[in-house]
Every structure is written in C-alpha cells, then in structure tokens.
Amino acid sequence: MARGPKKHLKRLHAPKHWNIGKMGGVWAPRPSQGPHKLRECLPVAIILRERLKYALTGKECQQICMERCVKVDGKVRTDVGYPAGFMDVIELDKSNDRFRLLYDTKGRYVLHRLDREEAQYKLCRINKVYVSSKKVPVAVTHDGRTLRYPDP
C-alpha cells in the first residue's frame, strides 16, 4: 500500500485539456499543491514548454523559474509544478509577455495575450460566504483567496 500522496503522474493519465502528446515520453509534470485542483489547472512547466515553447526540456523550465522570471498573479513562482488555473495572469519579465489562462469553446486552456493595464485585475468566483469570529463577514474565492469585508 502507498503511503501519502502520489508524487508522479503518467502522461496518459494527465488531463486531456493539457494537450500534451501521448508519445512524448512516459511522465508528465505533476502539479504541486496550490490554489487550483489537479484536474482544473495547468502546471507552469506545461505553459513554458508545450504552449509558449520557451523551453525544450523540463530542466530548462526549472532554470527559467529559478531565475525568478515567471510571475503568476503578480507573485514570483519558482516551482515548475505550480498550478496556474482559470483567470490567472502569467507574466514573463524578460520577454515582457503577459497572458491570461482562459478556456476555449472545447474546454481546453488557451493563453490570451494581455497588455499592462489589463493584467492588473482578475475576476474571481465567490465559492463560500460566512461570518467568522467577531461577526466579520468573509468570502472565499475559487482560487483560495479569503476576503474579509468588515463593516467600517
């Protein structure tokens, strides 16, 4: 019996909306734990290697991330398995590129190019609203953010 969470992901069992070829090797980059679910995200390595063609191998993806070139929602991410999800803004400083992850009509992720002012905001879906201690209302969004909005 296995102990703990799974650490590997075979390419054939990767989500179909990642659009990675089934003959390109045995393994696929498994997304890390993060704000989006495993089946509803796209790892940074897939974005850099398969979509944008900035890297040829996983090692090159690692080097790009460790140079702190990749920002997801304005924060530098050095993990190649970081799960980028719906409406996330991916920013690459050295090439001055900004993309938003959206779905196409068939439910696959596409990278939509943005300009600087459009990359400043993000639409979020509210999943849960409740009242926390000291009667402060709280909203939880689809990407794990917690928004407290106390009455002034």
Short mmCIF file of C-alpha atoms in Angstrom, two decimals:
data_model
loop_
_atom_site.label_atom_id
_atom_site.label_comp_id
_atom_site.label_asym_id
_atom_site.label_seq_id
_atom_site.Cartn_x
_atom_site.Cartn_y
_atom_site.Cartn_z
CA MET A 1 0.00 0.00 0.00
CA ALA A 2 1.17 3.51 -0.81
CA ARG A 3 1.89 5.93 1.99
CA GLY A 4 0.99 9.57 1.49
CA PRO A 5 0.01 11.48 -1.63
CA LYS A 6 1.05 10.43 -5.12
CA LYS A 7 4.20 12.10 -6.35
CA HIS A 8 4.22 11.11 -10.04
CA LEU A 9 1.84 11.49 -12.97
CA LYS A 10 1.99 9.41 -16.12
CA ARG A 11 1.41 11.23 -19.37
CA LEU A 12 -1.56 9.08 -20.37
CA HIS A 13 -3.36 9.91 -17.12
CA ALA A 14 -2.81 13.66 -17.41
CA PRO A 15 -5.95 15.74 -18.06
CA LYS A 16 -6.91 15.87 -21.73
CA HIS A 17 -7.20 19.68 -21.75
CA TRP A 18 -3.43 19.94 -21.23
CA ASN A 19 -2.99 18.85 -24.87
CA ILE A 20 0.30 17.05 -24.38
CA GLY A 21 1.24 14.30 -26.81
CA LYS A 22 0.97 10.76 -25.55
CA MET A 23 4.14 9.67 -27.33
CA GLY A 24 6.41 12.36 -25.87
CA GLY A 25 7.69 10.24 -23.02
CA VAL A 26 6.28 8.37 -20.04
CA TRP A 27 5.88 11.12 -17.45
CA ALA A 28 4.08 14.44 -17.26
CA PRO A 29 4.79 17.23 -14.76
CA ARG A 30 2.51 16.72 -11.77
CA PRO A 31 1.06 19.96 -10.37
CA SER A 32 2.01 20.87 -6.82
CA GLN A 33 -0.48 21.55 -4.07
CA GLY A 34 -1.89 25.02 -4.55
CA PRO A 35 -4.91 27.21 -5.19
CA HIS A 36 -6.34 25.13 -8.05
CA LYS A 37 -7.26 21.45 -8.20
CA LEU A 38 -5.14 18.89 -10.06
CA ARG A 39 -7.68 18.36 -12.85
CA GLU A 40 -8.52 22.09 -13.15
CA CYS A 41 -5.05 23.58 -13.54
CA LEU A 42 -2.05 23.82 -15.84
CA PRO A 43 1.46 23.49 -14.35
CA VAL A 44 3.96 26.25 -15.14
CA ALA A 45 6.22 23.66 -16.81
CA ILE A 46 3.49 22.82 -19.38
CA ILE A 47 2.95 26.53 -20.06
CA LEU A 48 6.65 27.21 -20.66
CA ARG A 49 7.42 24.03 -22.62
CA GLU A 50 4.31 22.98 -24.53
CA ARG A 51 2.39 26.23 -25.02
CA LEU A 52 4.89 29.07 -25.24
CA LYS A 53 7.86 26.97 -26.49
CA TYR A 54 10.26 28.95 -24.27
CA ALA A 55 11.91 25.72 -23.11
CA LEU A 56 12.65 22.37 -24.73
CA THR A 57 13.08 20.25 -21.60
CA GLY A 58 11.93 20.16 -18.00
CA LYS A 59 15.41 21.18 -16.88
CA GLU A 60 15.17 24.38 -18.94
CA CYS A 61 11.76 25.11 -17.37
CA GLN A 62 13.39 24.72 -13.95
CA GLN A 63 16.17 27.15 -14.91
CA ILE A 64 13.69 29.76 -16.19
CA CYS A 65 11.70 29.54 -12.96
CA MET A 66 14.76 29.66 -10.70
CA GLU A 67 15.89 32.87 -12.42
CA ARG A 68 12.65 34.34 -11.00
CA CYS A 69 11.34 35.19 -14.46
CA VAL A 70 7.82 33.78 -14.03
CA LYS A 71 5.10 35.61 -12.10
CA VAL A 72 1.63 34.16 -11.50
CA ASP A 73 -0.90 36.77 -10.35
CA GLY A 74 1.91 39.22 -9.61
CA LYS A 75 3.94 36.90 -7.35
CA VAL A 76 7.20 35.25 -8.41
CA ARG A 77 6.83 31.45 -8.59
CA THR A 78 9.95 29.29 -8.66
CA ASP A 79 8.10 25.95 -8.62
CA VAL A 80 7.70 24.44 -12.11
CA GLY A 81 4.73 22.45 -10.87
CA TYR A 82 2.84 25.48 -9.56
CA PRO A 83 -0.82 25.09 -10.61
CA ALA A 84 -1.98 28.02 -12.72
CA GLY A 85 -5.74 27.99 -13.19
CA PHE A 86 -8.66 29.79 -14.78
CA MET A 87 -8.27 33.61 -14.98
CA ASP A 88 -4.68 33.54 -13.65
CA VAL A 89 -2.28 36.08 -15.14
CA ILE A 90 1.13 34.68 -16.12
CA GLU A 91 3.79 37.34 -16.53
CA LEU A 92 7.26 36.79 -18.01
CA ASP A 93 9.50 39.76 -17.20
CA LYS A 94 12.42 39.24 -19.58
CA SER A 95 10.21 38.95 -22.67
CA ASN A 96 7.60 41.47 -21.44
CA ASP A 97 4.78 38.99 -22.10
CA ARG A 98 1.55 38.73 -20.12
CA PHE A 99 -1.06 36.02 -20.61
CA ARG A 100 -4.37 35.10 -19.02
CA LEU A 101 -5.45 31.45 -18.80
CA LEU A 102 -8.90 31.08 -20.33
CA TYR A 103 -10.95 28.23 -21.76
CA ASP A 104 -11.70 27.86 -25.47
CA THR A 105 -15.04 26.58 -26.77
CA LYS A 106 -13.96 22.95 -26.33
CA GLY A 107 -12.91 23.35 -22.69
CA ARG A 108 -9.15 23.48 -23.27
CA TYR A 109 -6.86 26.09 -21.75
CA VAL A 110 -5.63 28.86 -24.04
CA LEU A 111 -3.21 31.66 -23.25
CA HIS A 112 -4.71 35.04 -24.11
CA ARG A 113 -2.14 37.84 -24.55
CA LEU A 114 -2.72 40.92 -22.37
CA ASP A 115 -1.46 44.47 -22.17
CA ARG A 116 -0.12 46.01 -18.97
CA GLU A 117 -3.31 47.61 -17.61
CA GLU A 118 -5.49 44.58 -18.37
CA ALA A 119 -3.12 42.36 -16.36
CA GLN A 120 -3.77 44.43 -13.21
CA TYR A 121 -7.15 42.87 -12.40
CA LYS A 122 -8.60 39.39 -12.07
CA LEU A 123 -12.17 38.14 -11.92
CA CYS A 124 -12.88 35.65 -9.13
CA ARG A 125 -15.88 33.46 -8.42
CA ILE A 126 -17.16 33.51 -4.82
CA ASN A 127 -17.50 29.94 -3.57
CA LYS A 128 -18.49 30.48 0.03
CA VAL A 129 -19.65 33.34 2.27
CA TYR A 130 -19.77 33.01 6.03
CA VAL A 131 -19.44 35.05 9.22
CA SER A 132 -16.21 34.49 11.16
CA SER A 133 -15.41 35.31 14.76
CA LYS A 134 -16.24 38.81 15.97
CA LYS A 135 -19.02 38.88 13.34
CA VAL A 136 -16.76 39.69 10.38
CA PRO A 137 -18.20 38.53 7.02
CA VAL A 138 -15.77 36.50 4.91
CA ALA A 139 -15.88 35.45 1.25
CA VAL A 140 -13.79 32.58 -0.18
CA THR A 141 -12.97 32.67 -3.92
CA HIS A 142 -12.35 29.89 -6.44
CA ASP A 143 -8.57 30.27 -6.20
CA GLY A 144 -8.35 30.01 -2.42
CA ARG A 145 -8.30 33.70 -1.53
CA THR A 146 -10.10 34.78 1.63
CA LEU A 147 -11.64 38.23 1.52
CA ARG A 148 -12.70 39.78 4.83
CA TYR A 149 -15.04 42.75 4.47
CA PRO A 150 -15.79 44.20 7.92
CA ASP A 151 -18.30 47.00 8.19
CA PRO A 152 -16.43 50.28 8.77
#
